[in-house]
Amino acid sequence: MIRIGCTPEDPQAYAKSLSAKTPGEYTLVFSLQCDNPCKIKKRIQTHLNAQKYVEEFYQVPATVAKRLLTRETLVIPTLNNL
């Protein structure tokens, strides 16, 4: 189970703050600094819609999410420059 999110904070600190607010513990698997994190998050969520569990949680391997994040980070800035 993974959660796709975006934050202006340090990703590690953000994961700890989520763990403090909810049952269970969040572990940061992958993060990538980018210019339009919320736009990228929405595009990734669109790709993962079929695997949606609830809210921002998805039943996909972390490697799939990492690949999508990396790909979308490369696509979005190009579209904004057109």
mmCIF file of C-alpha atoms in Angstrom, residues 4-71:
data_model
loop_
_atom_site.group_PDB
_atom_site.id
_atom_site.type_symbol
_atom_site.label_atom_id
_atom_site.label_comp_id
_atom_site.label_asym_id
_atom_site.label_seq_id
_atom_site.Cartn_x
_atom_site.Cartn_y
_atom_site.Cartn_z
ATOM 1 C CA ILE A 4 1.072 9.557 -3.231
ATOM 2 C CA GLY A 5 1.590 13.001 -1.755
ATOM 3 C CA CYS A 6 3.304 16.324 -2.207
ATOM 4 C CA THR A 7 4.693 18.715 0.360
ATOM 5 C CA PRO A 8 6.858 21.826 0.544
ATOM 6 C CA GLU A 9 8.379 20.330 3.736
ATOM 7 C CA ASP A 10 11.240 17.895 4.049
ATOM 8 C CA PRO A 11 9.725 14.571 2.845
ATOM 9 C CA GLN A 12 11.192 12.595 5.757
ATOM 10 C CA ALA A 13 9.728 15.051 8.294
ATOM 11 C CA TYR A 14 6.401 14.957 6.467
ATOM 12 C CA ALA A 15 6.267 11.152 6.707
ATOM 13 C CA LYS A 16 6.981 11.367 10.443
ATOM 14 C CA SER A 17 4.222 13.934 10.936
ATOM 15 C CA LEU A 18 1.737 11.684 9.103
ATOM 16 C CA SER A 19 2.779 8.734 11.289
ATOM 17 C CA ALA A 20 2.129 10.807 14.415
ATOM 18 C CA LYS A 21 -1.418 11.628 13.257
ATOM 19 C CA THR A 22 -2.569 8.179 12.144
ATOM 20 C CA PRO A 23 -2.343 4.533 13.169
ATOM 21 C CA GLY A 24 0.602 2.727 11.640
ATOM 22 C CA GLU A 25 3.843 4.193 10.430
ATOM 23 C CA TYR A 26 4.678 5.885 7.156
ATOM 24 C CA THR A 27 7.994 5.056 5.515
ATOM 25 C CA LEU A 28 9.349 7.289 2.790
ATOM 26 C CA VAL A 29 10.180 5.076 -0.171
ATOM 27 C CA PHE A 30 10.990 7.666 -2.802
ATOM 28 C CA SER A 31 10.895 11.426 -3.197
ATOM 29 C CA LEU A 32 11.865 13.783 -5.942
ATOM 30 C CA GLN A 33 12.058 17.565 -5.847
ATOM 31 C CA CYS A 34 10.156 19.140 -8.733
ATOM 32 C CA ASP A 35 8.617 22.442 -9.847
ATOM 33 C CA ASN A 36 4.934 21.443 -9.983
ATOM 34 C CA PRO A 37 4.448 18.726 -7.347
ATOM 35 C CA CYS A 38 0.661 18.970 -7.063
ATOM 36 C CA LYS A 39 0.201 18.818 -10.843
ATOM 37 C CA ILE A 40 2.486 15.789 -11.017
ATOM 38 C CA LYS A 41 0.642 14.158 -8.102
ATOM 39 C CA LYS A 42 -2.679 14.536 -9.949
ATOM 40 C CA ARG A 43 -1.261 13.002 -13.134
ATOM 41 C CA ILE A 44 0.135 10.035 -11.202
ATOM 42 C CA GLN A 45 -3.197 9.568 -9.444
ATOM 43 C CA THR A 46 -4.908 9.498 -12.848
ATOM 44 C CA HIS A 47 -2.542 6.726 -13.993
ATOM 45 C CA LEU A 48 -3.139 4.739 -10.783
ATOM 46 C CA ASN A 49 -6.910 5.236 -10.616
ATOM 47 C CA ALA A 50 -7.658 1.538 -11.262
ATOM 48 C CA GLN A 51 -5.464 0.544 -8.304
ATOM 49 C CA LYS A 52 -7.017 3.081 -5.929
ATOM 50 C CA TYR A 53 -7.690 1.743 -2.464
ATOM 51 C CA VAL A 54 -9.007 4.804 -0.640
ATOM 52 C CA GLU A 55 -8.240 8.550 -0.818
ATOM 53 C CA GLU A 56 -4.541 8.886 -1.730
ATOM 54 C CA PHE A 57 -3.653 5.222 -1.121
ATOM 55 C CA TYR A 58 -2.953 2.766 -3.930
ATOM 56 C CA GLN A 59 -2.253 -0.948 -4.148
ATOM 57 C CA VAL A 60 0.787 -0.881 -6.414
ATOM 58 C CA PRO A 61 4.451 -1.717 -5.923
ATOM 59 C CA ALA A 62 6.620 1.224 -4.913
ATOM 60 C CA THR A 63 8.700 0.660 -8.063
ATOM 61 C CA VAL A 64 5.658 1.491 -10.222
ATOM 62 C CA ALA A 65 5.022 4.721 -8.318
ATOM 63 C CA LYS A 66 8.706 5.656 -8.529
ATOM 64 C CA ARG A 67 8.750 5.081 -12.291
ATOM 65 C CA LEU A 68 5.600 7.207 -12.761
ATOM 66 C CA LEU A 69 6.965 10.003 -10.572
ATOM 67 C CA THR A 70 10.231 10.093 -12.474
ATOM 68 C CA ARG A 71 8.472 10.054 -15.855
#
